[in-house]
PDB file of C-alpha atoms in Angstrom:
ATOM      1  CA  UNK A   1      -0.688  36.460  81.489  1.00 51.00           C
ATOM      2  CA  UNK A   2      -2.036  32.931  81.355  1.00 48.00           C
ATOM      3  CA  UNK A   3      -5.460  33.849  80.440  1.00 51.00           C
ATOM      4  CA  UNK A   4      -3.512  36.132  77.076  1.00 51.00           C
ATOM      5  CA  UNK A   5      -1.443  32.473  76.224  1.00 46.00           C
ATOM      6  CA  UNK A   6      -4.609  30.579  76.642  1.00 43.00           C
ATOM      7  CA  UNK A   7      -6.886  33.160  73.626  1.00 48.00           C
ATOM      8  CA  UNK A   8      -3.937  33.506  71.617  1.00 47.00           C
ATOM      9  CA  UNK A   9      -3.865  29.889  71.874  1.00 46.00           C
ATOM     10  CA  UNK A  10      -7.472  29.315  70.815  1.00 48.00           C
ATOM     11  CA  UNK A  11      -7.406  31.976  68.492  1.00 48.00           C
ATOM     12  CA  UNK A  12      -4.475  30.397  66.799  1.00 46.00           C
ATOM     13  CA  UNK A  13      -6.434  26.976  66.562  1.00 46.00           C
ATOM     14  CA  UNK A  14      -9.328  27.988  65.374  1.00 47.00           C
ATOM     15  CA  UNK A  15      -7.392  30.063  62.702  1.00 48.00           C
ATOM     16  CA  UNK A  16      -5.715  26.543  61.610  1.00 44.00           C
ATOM     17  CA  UNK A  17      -9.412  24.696  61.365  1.00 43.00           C
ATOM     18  CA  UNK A  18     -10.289  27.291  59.041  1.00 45.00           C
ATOM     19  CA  UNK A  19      -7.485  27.164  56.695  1.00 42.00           C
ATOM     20  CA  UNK A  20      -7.916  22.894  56.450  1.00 43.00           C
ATOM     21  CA  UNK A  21     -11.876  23.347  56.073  1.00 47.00           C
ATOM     22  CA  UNK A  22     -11.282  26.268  53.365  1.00 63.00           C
ATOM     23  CA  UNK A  23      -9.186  23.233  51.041  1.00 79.00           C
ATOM     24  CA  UNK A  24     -10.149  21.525  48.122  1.00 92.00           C
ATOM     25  CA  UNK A  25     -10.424  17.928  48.393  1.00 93.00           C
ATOM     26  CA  UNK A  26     -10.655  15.501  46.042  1.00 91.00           C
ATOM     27  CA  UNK A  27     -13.307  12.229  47.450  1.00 88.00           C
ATOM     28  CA  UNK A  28     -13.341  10.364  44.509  1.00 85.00           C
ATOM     29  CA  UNK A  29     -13.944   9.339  40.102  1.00 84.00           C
ATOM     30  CA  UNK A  30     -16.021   7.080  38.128  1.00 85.00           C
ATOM     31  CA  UNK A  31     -16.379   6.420  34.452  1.00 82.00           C
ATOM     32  CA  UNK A  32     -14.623   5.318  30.943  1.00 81.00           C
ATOM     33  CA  UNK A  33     -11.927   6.860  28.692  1.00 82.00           C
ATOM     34  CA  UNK A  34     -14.233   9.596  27.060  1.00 86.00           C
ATOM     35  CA  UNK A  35     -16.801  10.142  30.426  1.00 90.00           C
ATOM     36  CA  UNK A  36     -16.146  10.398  33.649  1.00 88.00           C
ATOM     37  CA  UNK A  37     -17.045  11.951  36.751  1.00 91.00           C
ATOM     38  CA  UNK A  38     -14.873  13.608  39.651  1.00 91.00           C
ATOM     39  CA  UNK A  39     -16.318  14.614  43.308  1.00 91.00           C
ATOM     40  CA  UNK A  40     -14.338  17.035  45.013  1.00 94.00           C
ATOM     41  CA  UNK A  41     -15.301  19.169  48.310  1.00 94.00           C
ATOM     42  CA  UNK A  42     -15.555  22.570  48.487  1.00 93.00           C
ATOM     43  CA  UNK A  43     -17.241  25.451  50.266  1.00 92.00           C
ATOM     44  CA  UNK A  44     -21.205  26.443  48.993  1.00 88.00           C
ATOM     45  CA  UNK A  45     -19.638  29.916  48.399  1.00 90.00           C
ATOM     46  CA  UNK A  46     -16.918  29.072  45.772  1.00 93.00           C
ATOM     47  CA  UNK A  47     -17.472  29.348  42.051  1.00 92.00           C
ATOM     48  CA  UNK A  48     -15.863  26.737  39.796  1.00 93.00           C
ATOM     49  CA  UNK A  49     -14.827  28.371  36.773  1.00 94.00           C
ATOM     50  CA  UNK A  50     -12.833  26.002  34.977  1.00 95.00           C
ATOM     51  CA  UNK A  51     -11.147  22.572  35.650  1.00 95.00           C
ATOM     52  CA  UNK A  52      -8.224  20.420  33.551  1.00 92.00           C
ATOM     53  CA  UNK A  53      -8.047  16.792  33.834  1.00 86.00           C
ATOM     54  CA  UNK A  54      -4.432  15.959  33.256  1.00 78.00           C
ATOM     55  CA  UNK A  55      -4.773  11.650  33.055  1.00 68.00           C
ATOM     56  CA  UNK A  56      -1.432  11.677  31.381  1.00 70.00           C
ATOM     57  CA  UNK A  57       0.005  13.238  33.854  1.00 71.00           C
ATOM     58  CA  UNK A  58       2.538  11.344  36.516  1.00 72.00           C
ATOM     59  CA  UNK A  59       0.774  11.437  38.742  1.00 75.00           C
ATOM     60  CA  UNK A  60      -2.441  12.458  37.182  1.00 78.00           C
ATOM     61  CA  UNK A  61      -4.183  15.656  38.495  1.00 86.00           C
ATOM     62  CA  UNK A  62      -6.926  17.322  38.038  1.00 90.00           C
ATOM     63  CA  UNK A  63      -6.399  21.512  38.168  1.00 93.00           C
ATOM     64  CA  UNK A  64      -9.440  23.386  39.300  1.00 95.00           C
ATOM     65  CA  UNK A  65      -9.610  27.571  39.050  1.00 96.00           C
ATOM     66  CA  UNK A  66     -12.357  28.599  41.214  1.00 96.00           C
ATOM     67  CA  UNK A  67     -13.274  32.249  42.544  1.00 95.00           C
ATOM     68  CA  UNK A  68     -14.062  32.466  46.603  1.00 92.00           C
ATOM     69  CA  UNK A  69     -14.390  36.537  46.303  1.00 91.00           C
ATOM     70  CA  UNK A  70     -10.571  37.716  45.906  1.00 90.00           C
ATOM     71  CA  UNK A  71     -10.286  36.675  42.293  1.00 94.00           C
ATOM     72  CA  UNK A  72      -9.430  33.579  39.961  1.00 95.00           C
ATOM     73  CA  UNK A  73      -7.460  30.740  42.217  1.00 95.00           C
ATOM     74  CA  UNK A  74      -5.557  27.577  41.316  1.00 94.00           C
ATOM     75  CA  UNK A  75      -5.239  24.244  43.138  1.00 94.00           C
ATOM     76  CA  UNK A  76      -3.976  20.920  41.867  1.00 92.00           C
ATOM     77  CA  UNK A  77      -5.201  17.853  43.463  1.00 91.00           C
ATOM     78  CA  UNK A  78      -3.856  14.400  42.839  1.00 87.00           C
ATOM     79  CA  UNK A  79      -5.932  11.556  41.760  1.00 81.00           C
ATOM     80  CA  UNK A  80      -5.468   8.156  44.225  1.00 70.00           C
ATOM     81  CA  UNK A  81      -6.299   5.326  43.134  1.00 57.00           C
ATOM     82  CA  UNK A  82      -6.959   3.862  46.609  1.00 46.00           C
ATOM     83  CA  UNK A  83     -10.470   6.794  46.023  1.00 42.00           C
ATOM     84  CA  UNK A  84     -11.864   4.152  42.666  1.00 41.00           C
ATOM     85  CA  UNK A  85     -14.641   2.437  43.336  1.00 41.00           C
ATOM     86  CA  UNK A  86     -16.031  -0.865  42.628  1.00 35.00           C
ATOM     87  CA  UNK A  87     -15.025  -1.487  38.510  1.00 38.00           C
ATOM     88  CA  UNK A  88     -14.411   1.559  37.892  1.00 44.00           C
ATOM     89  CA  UNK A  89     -11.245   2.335  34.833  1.00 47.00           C
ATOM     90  CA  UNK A  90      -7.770   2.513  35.584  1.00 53.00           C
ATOM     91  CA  UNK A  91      -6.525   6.876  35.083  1.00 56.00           C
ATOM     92  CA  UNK A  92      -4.631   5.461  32.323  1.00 58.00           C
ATOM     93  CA  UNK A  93      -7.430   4.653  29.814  1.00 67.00           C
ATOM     94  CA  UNK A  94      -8.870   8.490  30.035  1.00 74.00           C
ATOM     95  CA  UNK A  95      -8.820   9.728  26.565  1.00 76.00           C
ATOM     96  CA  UNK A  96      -6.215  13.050  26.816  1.00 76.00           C
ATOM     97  CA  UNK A  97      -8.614  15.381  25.114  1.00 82.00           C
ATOM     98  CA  UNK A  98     -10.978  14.624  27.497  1.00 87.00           C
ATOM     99  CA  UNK A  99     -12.796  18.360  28.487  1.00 90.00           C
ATOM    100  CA  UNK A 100     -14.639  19.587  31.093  1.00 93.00           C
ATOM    101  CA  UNK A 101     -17.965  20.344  30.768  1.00 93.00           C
ATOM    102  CA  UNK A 102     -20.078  21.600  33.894  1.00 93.00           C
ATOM    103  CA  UNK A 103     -20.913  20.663  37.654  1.00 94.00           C
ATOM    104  CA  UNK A 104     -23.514  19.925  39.840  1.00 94.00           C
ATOM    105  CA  UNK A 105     -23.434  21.183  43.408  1.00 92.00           C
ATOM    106  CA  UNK A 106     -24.795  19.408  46.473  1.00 88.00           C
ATOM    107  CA  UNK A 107     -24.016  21.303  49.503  1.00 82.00           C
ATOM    108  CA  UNK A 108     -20.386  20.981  49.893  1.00 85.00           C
ATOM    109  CA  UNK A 109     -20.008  18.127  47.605  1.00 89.00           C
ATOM    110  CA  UNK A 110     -18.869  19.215  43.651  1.00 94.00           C
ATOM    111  CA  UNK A 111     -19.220  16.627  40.521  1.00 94.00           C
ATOM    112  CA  UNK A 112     -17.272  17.527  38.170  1.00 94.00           C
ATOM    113  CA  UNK A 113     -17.828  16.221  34.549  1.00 94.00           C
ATOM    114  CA  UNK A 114     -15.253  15.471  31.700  1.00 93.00           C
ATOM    115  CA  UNK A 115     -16.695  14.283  28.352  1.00 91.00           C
ATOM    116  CA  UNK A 116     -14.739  13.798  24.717  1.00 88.00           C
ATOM    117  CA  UNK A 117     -17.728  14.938  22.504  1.00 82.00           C
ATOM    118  CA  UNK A 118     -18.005  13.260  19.000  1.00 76.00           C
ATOM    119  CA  UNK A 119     -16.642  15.858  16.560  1.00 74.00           C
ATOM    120  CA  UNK A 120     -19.323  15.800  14.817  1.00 76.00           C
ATOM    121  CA  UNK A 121     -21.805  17.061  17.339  1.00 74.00           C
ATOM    122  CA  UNK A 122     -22.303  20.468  18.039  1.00 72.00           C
ATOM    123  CA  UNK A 123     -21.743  21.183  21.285  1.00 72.00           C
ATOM    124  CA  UNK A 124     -24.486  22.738  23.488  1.00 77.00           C
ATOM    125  CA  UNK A 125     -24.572  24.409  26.797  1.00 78.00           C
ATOM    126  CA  UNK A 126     -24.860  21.724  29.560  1.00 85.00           C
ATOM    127  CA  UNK A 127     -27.698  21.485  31.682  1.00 90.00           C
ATOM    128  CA  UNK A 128     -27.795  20.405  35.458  1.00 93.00           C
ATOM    129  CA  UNK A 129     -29.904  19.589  37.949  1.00 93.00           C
ATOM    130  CA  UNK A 130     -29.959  18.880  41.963  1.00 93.00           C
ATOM    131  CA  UNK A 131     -32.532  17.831  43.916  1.00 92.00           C
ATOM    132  CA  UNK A 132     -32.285  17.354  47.873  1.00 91.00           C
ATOM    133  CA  UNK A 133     -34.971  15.348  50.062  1.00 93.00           C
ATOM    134  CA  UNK A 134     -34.744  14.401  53.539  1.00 91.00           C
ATOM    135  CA  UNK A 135     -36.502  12.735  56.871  1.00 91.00           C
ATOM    136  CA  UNK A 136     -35.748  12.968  60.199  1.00 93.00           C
ATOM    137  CA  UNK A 137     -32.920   9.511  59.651  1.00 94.00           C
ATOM    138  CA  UNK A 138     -31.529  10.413  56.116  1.00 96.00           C
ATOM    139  CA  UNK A 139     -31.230  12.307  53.146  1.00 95.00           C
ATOM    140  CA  UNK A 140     -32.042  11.394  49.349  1.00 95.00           C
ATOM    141  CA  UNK A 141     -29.786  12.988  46.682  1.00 94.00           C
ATOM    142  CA  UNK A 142     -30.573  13.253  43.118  1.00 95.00           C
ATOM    143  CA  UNK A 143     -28.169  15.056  40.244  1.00 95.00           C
ATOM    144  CA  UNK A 144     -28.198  14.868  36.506  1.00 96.00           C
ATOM    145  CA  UNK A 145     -25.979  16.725  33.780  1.00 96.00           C
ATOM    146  CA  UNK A 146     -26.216  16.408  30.032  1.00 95.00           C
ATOM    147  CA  UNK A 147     -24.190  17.519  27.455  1.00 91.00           C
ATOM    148  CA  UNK A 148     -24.725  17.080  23.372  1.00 87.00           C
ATOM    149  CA  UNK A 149     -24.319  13.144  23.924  1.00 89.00           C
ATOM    150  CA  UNK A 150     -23.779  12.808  27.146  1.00 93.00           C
ATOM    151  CA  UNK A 151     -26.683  12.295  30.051  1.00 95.00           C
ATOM    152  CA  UNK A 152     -24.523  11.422  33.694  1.00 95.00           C
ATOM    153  CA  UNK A 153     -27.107  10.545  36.242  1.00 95.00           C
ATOM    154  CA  UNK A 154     -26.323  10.392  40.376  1.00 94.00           C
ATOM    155  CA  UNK A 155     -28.091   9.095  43.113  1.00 94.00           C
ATOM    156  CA  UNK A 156     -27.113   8.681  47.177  1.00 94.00           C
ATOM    157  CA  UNK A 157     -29.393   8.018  50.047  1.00 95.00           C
ATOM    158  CA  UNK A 158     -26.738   9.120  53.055  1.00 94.00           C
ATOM    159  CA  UNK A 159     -27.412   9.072  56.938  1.00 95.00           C
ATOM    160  CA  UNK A 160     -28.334  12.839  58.349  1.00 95.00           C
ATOM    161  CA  UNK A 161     -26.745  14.641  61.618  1.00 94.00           C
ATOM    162  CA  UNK A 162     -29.297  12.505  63.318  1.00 95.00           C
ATOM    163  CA  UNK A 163     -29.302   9.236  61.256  1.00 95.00           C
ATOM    164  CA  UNK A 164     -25.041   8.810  62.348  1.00 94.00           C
ATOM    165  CA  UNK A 165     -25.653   9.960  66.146  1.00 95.00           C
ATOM    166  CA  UNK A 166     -28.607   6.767  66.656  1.00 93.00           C
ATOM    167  CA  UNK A 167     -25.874   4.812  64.004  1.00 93.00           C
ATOM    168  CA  UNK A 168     -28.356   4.280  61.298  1.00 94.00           C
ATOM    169  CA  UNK A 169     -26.732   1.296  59.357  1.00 94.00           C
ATOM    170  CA  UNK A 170     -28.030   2.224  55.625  1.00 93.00           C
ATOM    171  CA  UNK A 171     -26.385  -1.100  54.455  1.00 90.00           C
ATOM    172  CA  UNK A 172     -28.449  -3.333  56.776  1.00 91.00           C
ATOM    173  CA  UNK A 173     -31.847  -1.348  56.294  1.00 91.00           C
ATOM    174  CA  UNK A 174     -31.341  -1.653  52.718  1.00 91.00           C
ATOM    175  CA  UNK A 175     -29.547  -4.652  51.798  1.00 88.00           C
ATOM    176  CA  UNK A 176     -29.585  -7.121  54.675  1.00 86.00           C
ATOM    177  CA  UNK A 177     -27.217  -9.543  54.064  1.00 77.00           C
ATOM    178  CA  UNK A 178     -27.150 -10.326  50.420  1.00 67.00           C
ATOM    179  CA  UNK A 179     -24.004 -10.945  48.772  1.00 64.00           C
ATOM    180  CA  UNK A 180     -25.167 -10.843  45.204  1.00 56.00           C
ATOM    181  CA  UNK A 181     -25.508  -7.980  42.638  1.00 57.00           C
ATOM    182  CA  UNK A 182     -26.685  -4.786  44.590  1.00 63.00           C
ATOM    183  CA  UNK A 183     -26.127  -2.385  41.601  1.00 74.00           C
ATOM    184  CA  UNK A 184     -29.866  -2.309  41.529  1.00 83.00           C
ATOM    185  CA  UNK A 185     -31.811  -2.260  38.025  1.00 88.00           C
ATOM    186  CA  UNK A 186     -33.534   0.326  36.125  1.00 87.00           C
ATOM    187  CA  UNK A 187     -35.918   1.019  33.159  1.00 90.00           C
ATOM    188  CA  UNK A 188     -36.155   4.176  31.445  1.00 90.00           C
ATOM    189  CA  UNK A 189     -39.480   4.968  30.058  1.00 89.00           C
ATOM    190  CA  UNK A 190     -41.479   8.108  29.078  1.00 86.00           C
ATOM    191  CA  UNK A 191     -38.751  10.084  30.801  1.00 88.00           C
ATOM    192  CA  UNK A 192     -38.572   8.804  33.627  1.00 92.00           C
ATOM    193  CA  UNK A 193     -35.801   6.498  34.826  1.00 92.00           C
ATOM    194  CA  UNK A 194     -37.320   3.815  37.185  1.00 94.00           C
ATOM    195  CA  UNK A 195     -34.438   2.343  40.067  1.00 94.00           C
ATOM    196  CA  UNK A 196     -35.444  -0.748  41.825  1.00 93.00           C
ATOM    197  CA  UNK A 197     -32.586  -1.874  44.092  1.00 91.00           C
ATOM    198  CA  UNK A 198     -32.224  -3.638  47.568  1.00 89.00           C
ATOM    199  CA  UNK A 199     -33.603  -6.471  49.659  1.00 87.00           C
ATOM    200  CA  UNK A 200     -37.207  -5.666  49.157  1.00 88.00           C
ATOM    201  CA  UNK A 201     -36.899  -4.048  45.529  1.00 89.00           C
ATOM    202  CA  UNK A 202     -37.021  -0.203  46.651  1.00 93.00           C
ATOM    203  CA  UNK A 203     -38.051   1.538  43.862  1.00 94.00           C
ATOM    204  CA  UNK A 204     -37.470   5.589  42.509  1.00 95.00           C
ATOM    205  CA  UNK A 205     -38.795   7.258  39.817  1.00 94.00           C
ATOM    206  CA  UNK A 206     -35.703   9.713  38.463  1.00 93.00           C
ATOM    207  CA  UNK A 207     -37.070  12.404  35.966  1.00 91.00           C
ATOM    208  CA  UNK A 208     -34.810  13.016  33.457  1.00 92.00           C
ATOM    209  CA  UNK A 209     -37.140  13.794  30.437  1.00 90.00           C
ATOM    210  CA  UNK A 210     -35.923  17.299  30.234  1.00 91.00           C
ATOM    211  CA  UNK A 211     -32.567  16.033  29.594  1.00 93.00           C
ATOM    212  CA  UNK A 212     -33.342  13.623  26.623  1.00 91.00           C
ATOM    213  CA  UNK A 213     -35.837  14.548  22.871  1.00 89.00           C
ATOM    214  CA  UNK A 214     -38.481  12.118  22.265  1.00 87.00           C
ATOM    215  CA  UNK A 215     -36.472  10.411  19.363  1.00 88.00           C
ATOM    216  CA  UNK A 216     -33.468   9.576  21.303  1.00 89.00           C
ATOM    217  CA  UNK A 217     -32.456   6.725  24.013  1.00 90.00           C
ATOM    218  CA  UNK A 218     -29.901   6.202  26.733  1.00 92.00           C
ATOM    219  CA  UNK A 219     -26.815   3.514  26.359  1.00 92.00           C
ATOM    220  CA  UNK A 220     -25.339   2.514  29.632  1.00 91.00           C
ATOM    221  CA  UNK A 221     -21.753   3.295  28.816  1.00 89.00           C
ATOM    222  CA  UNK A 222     -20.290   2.650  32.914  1.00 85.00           C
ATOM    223  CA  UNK A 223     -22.048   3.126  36.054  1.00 84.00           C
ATOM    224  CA  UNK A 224     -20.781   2.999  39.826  1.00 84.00           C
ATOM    225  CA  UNK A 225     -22.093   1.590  42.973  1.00 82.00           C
ATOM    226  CA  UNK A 226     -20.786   2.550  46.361  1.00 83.00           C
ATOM    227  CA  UNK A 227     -21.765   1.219  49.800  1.00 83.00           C
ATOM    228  CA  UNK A 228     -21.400   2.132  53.214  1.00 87.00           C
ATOM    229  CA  UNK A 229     -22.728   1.859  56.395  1.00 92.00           C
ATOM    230  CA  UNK A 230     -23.843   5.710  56.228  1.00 94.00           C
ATOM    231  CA  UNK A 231     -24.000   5.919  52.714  1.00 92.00           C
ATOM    232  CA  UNK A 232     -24.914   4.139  49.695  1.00 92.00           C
ATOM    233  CA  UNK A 233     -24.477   6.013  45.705  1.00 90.00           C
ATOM    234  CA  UNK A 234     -25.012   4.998  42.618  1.00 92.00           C
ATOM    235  CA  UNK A 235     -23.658   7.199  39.181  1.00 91.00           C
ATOM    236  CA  UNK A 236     -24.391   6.104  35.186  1.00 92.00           C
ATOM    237  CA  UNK A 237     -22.704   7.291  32.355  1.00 93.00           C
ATOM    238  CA  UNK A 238     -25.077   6.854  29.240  1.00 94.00           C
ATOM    239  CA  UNK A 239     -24.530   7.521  25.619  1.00 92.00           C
ATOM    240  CA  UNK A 240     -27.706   9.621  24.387  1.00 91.00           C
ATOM    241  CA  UNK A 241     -28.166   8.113  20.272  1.00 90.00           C
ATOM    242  CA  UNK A 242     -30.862   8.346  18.448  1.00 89.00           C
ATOM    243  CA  UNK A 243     -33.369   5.325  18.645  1.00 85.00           C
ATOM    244  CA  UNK A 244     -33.244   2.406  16.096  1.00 76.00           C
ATOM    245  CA  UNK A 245     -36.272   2.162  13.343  1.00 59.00           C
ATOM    246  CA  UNK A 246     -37.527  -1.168  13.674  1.00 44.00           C
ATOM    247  CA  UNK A 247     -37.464  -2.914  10.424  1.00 46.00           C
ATOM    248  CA  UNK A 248     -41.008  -4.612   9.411  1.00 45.00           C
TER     249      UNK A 248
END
């Protein structure tokens, strides 16, 4: 009889861990009032197929219909402020006909783009791409969306399975202890988006010239820095406009 109480007992548990991992949760937001970017977790399997931001909302939500194999689902989640980042706008200042526009997936970890498009754009099919490389210590993330004027680049170098059991302090390899600006700088040329950030001036090459024509350039609009022991990301919002004739 005790061994029956003890399985149901297990069985019941591990029933309960399953229904809290199988939940949406929303990690965190960056951007301005007409682009921004949500990250939300969620199982590999799931397909987004639509989300509303609702910024004038009290409190503000985001509503996300996704399909895990038994048809179209709904789940609000609320947007905390104690999730913003470093300078990143108040929910207030999101423009209400803000729409969303596409994702990027990295494992179990979903951006989720909003952008108010000028009117006077046409609007084209987004474009994504995510790109995953790793050592032994940590992991390098790269992710970039565009829409018709919109290019929304992310970056992370996070700590692996391995990298958190020997405590691998990302923030001390990388940084040290400086206390001034650690957003890092960047150059965009040919294509290519050159990062040099950290203590000894890391640098990465980000390819993003099949996101952008020859005859247009990138506007930082808002970008976001987080930093952790385990994990350090960086996201920019740029305005893709065409590039200025230079007057002789």
């Amino acid at each position: 009889m005790k061994t029956q109480i003890v399985c149901i007992m297990s069985f019941l548990v591990l029933c309960m861990s399953c229904t809290v991992e199988q939940q949406l949760r929303y990690v965190g937001s960056t951007g301005n009032e007409e682009c921004c970017t949500l990250w939300v977790r969620m199982p590999d399997n799931w397909k987004i197929v639509n989300a509303q931001l609702k910024p004038k909302n009290k409190p503000k939500q985001v509503t996300i219909e996704f399909d895990r194999g038994k048809g179209i689902e709904k789940q609000s989640l609320l947007l905390s402020y104690r999730n913003l980042g470093l300078g990143l706008i108040s929910l207030h200042d999101l423009d209400e006909n803000i729409q969303f526009r596409g994702t990027n997936r990295l494992d179990r970890l979903v951006l989720l783009h909003f952008t108010k498009e000028d009117p006077q754009n046409v609007f084209t099919p987004p474009l994504a791409k995510s790109n995953i490389s790793k050592n032994s210590k940590s992991r390098e993330v790269f992710a970039v969306f565009r829409t018709s004027n919109w290019l929304i680049v992310h970056f992370t170098i996070e700590n692996t399975i391995l990298g958190n059991l020997l405590s691998h302090n990302l923030k001390q390899h990388y940084f040290g202890d400086e206390k001034n600006d650690q957003r890092g700088t960047f150059k965009f040329v040919d294509g290519i988006l050159h990062f040099a950030f950290g203590k000894n001036k890391e640098k990465r090459s980000l390819p993003i010239h099949k996101f952008i024509e020859p005859h247009k350039e990138l506007k930082l609009i808002g970008r976001h820095r987080g930093r952790a022991n385990s994990k350090i990301d960086w996201t920019w919002h740029f305005k893709i406009v065409s590039k200025q004739k230079v007057v002789q």
